[in-house]
PDB file of C-alpha atoms in Angstrom:
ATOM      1  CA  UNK A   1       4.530 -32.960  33.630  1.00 43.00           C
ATOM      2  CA  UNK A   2       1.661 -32.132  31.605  1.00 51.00           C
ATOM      3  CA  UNK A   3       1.497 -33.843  27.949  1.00 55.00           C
ATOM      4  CA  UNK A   4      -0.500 -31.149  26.832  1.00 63.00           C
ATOM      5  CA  UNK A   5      -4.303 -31.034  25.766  1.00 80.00           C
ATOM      6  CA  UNK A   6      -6.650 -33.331  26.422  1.00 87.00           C
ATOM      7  CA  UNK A   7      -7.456 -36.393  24.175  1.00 92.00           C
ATOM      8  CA  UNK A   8     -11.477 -36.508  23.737  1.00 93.00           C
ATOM      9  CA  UNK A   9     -12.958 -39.491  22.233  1.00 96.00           C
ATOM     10  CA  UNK A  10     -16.586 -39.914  21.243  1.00 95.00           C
ATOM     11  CA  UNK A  11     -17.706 -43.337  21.068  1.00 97.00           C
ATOM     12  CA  UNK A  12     -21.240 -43.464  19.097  1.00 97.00           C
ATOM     13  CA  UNK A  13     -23.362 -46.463  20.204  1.00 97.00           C
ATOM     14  CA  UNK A  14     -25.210 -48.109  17.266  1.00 96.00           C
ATOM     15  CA  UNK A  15     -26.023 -51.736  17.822  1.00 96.00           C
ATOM     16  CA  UNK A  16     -29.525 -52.017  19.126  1.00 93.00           C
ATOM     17  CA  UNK A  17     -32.091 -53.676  17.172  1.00 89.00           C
ATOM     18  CA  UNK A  18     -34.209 -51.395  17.114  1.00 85.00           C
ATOM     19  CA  UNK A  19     -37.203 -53.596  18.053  1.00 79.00           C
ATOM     20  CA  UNK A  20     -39.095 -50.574  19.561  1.00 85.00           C
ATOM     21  CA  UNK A  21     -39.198 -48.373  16.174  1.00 83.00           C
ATOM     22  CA  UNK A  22     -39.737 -51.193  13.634  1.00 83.00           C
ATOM     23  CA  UNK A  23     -36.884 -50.699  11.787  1.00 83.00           C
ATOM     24  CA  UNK A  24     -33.238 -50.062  11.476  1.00 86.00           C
ATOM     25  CA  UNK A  25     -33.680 -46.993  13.274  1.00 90.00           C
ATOM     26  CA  UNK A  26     -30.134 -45.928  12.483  1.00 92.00           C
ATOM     27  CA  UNK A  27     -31.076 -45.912   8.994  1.00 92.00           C
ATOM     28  CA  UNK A  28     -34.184 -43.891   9.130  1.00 91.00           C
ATOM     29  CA  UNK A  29     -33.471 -40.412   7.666  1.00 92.00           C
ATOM     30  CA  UNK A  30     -33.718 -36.999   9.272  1.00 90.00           C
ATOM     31  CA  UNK A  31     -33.315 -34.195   7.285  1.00 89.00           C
ATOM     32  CA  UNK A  32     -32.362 -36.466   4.309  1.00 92.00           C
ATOM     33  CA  UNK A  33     -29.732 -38.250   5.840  1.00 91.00           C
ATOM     34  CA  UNK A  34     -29.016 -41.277   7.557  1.00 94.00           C
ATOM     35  CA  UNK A  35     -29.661 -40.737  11.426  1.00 94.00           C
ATOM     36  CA  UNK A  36     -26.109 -42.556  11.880  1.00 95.00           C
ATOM     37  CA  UNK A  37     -24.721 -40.267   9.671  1.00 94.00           C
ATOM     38  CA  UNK A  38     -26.068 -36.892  11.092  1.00 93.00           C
ATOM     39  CA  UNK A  39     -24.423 -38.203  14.799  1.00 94.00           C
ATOM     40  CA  UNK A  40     -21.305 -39.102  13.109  1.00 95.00           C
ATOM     41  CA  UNK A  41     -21.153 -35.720  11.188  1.00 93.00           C
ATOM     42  CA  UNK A  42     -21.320 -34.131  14.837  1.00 91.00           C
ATOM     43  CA  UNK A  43     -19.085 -36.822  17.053  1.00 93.00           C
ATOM     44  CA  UNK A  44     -16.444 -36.215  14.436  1.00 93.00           C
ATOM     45  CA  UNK A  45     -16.511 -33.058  14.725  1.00 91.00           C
ATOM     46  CA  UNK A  46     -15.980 -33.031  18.396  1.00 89.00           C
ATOM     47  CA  UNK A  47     -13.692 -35.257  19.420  1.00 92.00           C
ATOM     48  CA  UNK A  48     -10.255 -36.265  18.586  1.00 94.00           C
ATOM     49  CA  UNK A  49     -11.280 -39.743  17.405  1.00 96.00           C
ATOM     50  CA  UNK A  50     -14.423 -41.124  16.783  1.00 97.00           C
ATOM     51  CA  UNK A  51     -15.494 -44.804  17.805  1.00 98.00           C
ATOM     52  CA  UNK A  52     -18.711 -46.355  16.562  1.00 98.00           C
ATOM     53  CA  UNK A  53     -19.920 -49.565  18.125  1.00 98.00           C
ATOM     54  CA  UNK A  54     -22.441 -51.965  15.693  1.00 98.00           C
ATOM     55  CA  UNK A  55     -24.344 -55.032  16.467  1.00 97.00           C
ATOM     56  CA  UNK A  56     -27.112 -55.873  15.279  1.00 95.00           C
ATOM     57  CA  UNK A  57     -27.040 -54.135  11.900  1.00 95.00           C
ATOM     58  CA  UNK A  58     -23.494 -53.979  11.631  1.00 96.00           C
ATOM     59  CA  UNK A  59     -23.183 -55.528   8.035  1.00 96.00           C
ATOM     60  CA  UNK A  60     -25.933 -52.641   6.896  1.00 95.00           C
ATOM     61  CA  UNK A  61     -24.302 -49.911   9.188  1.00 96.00           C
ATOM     62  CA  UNK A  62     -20.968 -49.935   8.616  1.00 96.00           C
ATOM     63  CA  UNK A  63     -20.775 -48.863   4.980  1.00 96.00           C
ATOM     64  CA  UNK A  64     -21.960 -45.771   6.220  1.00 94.00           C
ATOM     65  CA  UNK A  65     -19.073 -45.451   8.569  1.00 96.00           C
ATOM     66  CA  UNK A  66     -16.210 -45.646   5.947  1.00 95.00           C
ATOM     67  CA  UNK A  67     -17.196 -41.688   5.107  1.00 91.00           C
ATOM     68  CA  UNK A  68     -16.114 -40.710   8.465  1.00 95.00           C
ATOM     69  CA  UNK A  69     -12.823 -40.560  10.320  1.00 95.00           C
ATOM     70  CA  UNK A  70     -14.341 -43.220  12.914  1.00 97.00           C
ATOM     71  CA  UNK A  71     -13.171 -46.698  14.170  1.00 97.00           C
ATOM     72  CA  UNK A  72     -15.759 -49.275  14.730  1.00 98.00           C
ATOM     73  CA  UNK A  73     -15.957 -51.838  16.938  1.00 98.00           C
ATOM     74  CA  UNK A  74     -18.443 -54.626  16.653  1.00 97.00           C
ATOM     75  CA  UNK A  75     -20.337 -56.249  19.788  1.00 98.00           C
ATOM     76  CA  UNK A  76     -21.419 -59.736  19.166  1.00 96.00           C
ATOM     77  CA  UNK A  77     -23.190 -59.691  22.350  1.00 97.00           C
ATOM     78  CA  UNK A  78     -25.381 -56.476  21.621  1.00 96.00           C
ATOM     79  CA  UNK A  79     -28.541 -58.501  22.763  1.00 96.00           C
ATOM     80  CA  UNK A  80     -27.195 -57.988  26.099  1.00 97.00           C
ATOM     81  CA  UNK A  81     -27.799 -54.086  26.156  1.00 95.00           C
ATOM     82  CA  UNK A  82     -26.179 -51.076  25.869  1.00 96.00           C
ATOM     83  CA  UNK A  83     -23.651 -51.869  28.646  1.00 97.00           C
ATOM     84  CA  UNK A  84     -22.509 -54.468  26.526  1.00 97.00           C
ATOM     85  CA  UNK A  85     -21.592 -52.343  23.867  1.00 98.00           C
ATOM     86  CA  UNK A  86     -20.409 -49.323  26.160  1.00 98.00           C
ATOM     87  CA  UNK A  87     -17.710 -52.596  27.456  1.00 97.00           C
ATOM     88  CA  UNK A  88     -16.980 -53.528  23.619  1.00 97.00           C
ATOM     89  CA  UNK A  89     -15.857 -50.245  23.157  1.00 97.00           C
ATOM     90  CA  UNK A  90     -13.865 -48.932  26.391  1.00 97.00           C
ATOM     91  CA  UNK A  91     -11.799 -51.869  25.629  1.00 96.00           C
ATOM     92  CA  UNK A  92     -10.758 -50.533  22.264  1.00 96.00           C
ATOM     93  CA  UNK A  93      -9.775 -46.815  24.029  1.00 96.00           C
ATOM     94  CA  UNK A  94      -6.013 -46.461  23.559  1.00 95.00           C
ATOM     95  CA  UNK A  95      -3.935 -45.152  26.873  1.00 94.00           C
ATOM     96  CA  UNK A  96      -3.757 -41.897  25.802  1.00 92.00           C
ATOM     97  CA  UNK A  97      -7.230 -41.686  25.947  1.00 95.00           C
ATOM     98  CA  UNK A  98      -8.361 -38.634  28.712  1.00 93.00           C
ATOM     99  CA  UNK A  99     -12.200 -38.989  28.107  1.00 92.00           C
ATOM    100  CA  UNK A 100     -14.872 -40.261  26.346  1.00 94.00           C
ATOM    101  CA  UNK A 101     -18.068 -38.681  25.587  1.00 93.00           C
ATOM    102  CA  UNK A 102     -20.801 -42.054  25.244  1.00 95.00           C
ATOM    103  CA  UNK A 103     -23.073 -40.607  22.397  1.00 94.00           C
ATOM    104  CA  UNK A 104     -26.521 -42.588  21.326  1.00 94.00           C
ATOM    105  CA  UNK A 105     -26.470 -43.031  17.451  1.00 91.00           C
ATOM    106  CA  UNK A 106     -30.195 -41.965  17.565  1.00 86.00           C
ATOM    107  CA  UNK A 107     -29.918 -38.785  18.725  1.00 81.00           C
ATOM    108  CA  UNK A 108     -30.963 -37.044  16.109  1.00 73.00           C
ATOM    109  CA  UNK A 109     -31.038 -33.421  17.344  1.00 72.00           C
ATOM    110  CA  UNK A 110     -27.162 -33.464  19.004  1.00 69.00           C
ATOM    111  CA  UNK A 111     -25.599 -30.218  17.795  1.00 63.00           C
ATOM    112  CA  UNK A 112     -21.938 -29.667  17.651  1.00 60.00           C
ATOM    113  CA  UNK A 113     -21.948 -27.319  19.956  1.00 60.00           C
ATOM    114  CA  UNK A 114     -23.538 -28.971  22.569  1.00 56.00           C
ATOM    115  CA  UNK A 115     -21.282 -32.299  22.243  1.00 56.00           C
ATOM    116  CA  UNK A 116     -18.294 -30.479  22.225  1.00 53.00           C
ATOM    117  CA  UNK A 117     -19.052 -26.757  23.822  1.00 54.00           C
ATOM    118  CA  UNK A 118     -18.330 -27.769  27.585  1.00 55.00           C
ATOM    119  CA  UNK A 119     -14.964 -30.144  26.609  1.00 54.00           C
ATOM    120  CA  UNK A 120     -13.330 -27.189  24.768  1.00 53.00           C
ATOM    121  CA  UNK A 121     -14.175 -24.224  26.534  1.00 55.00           C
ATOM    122  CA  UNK A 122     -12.002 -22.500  29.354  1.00 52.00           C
ATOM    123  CA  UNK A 123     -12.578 -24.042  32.460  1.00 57.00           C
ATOM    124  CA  UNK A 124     -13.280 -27.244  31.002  1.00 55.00           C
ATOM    125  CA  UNK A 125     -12.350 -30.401  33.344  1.00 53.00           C
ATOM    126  CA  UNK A 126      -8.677 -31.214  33.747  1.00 50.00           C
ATOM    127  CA  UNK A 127      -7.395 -34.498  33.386  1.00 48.00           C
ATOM    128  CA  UNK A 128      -7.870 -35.932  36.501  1.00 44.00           C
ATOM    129  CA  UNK A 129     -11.824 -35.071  36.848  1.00 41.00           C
ATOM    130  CA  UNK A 130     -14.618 -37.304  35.774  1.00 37.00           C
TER     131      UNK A 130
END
């Protein structure tokens, strides 16, 4: 028995340092907004709830994420790497859950239709592909 559609979840990782850039790269503004902003604008958008995983910044970041309909989650080991925080937040996902769409928080040119385009669209995968 089917429970109906699908529940999507985007889960936004956000809690590198940033060493590379030189700053709080999550911060930096593209096209007058916060970068963070811009992917949660477009993970939103997609999925049926929205995770957001902080670490190093995640005093700084996570005013921004109170304008959003987004959880976070914050990884105290985020020195680790990014598989750190991609554990931090799987362990969060509620059962219902179906999939979850692993989004970097500085990707700056992610368009709605391109994060959400192949999960919505006829012939989409069912439940039990990966």
């Amino acid at each position: 028995m089917s429970r109906g559609p699908l529940e999507l979840h985007a889960m936004v990782l956000a809690a590198g340092a940033s060493s590379r850039f030189g700053a709080v790269k999550q911060l930096a503004a593209v096209d007058g907004q916060p970068l963070l902003q811009r992917v949660l604008t477009r993970a939103c958008a997609a999925a049926d709830r929205t995770w957001v995983v902080l670490g190093a910044y995640a005093e700084r970041l996570a005013p921004l994420v109170t304008h959003y309909e987004a959880s976070v989650v914050t990884n105290a080991n985020w020195i680790e790497g990014i598989a750190s925080s991609i554990r931090s937040g799987v362990r969060h996902l509620p059962v219902t859950c179906d999939g979850v769409m692993l989004i970097l928080g500085d990707q700056a040119l992610l368009s709605r239709s391109r994060t959400c385009g192949g999960w919505r669209s006829p012939g989409a995968p069912h439940r039990n592909s990966i």
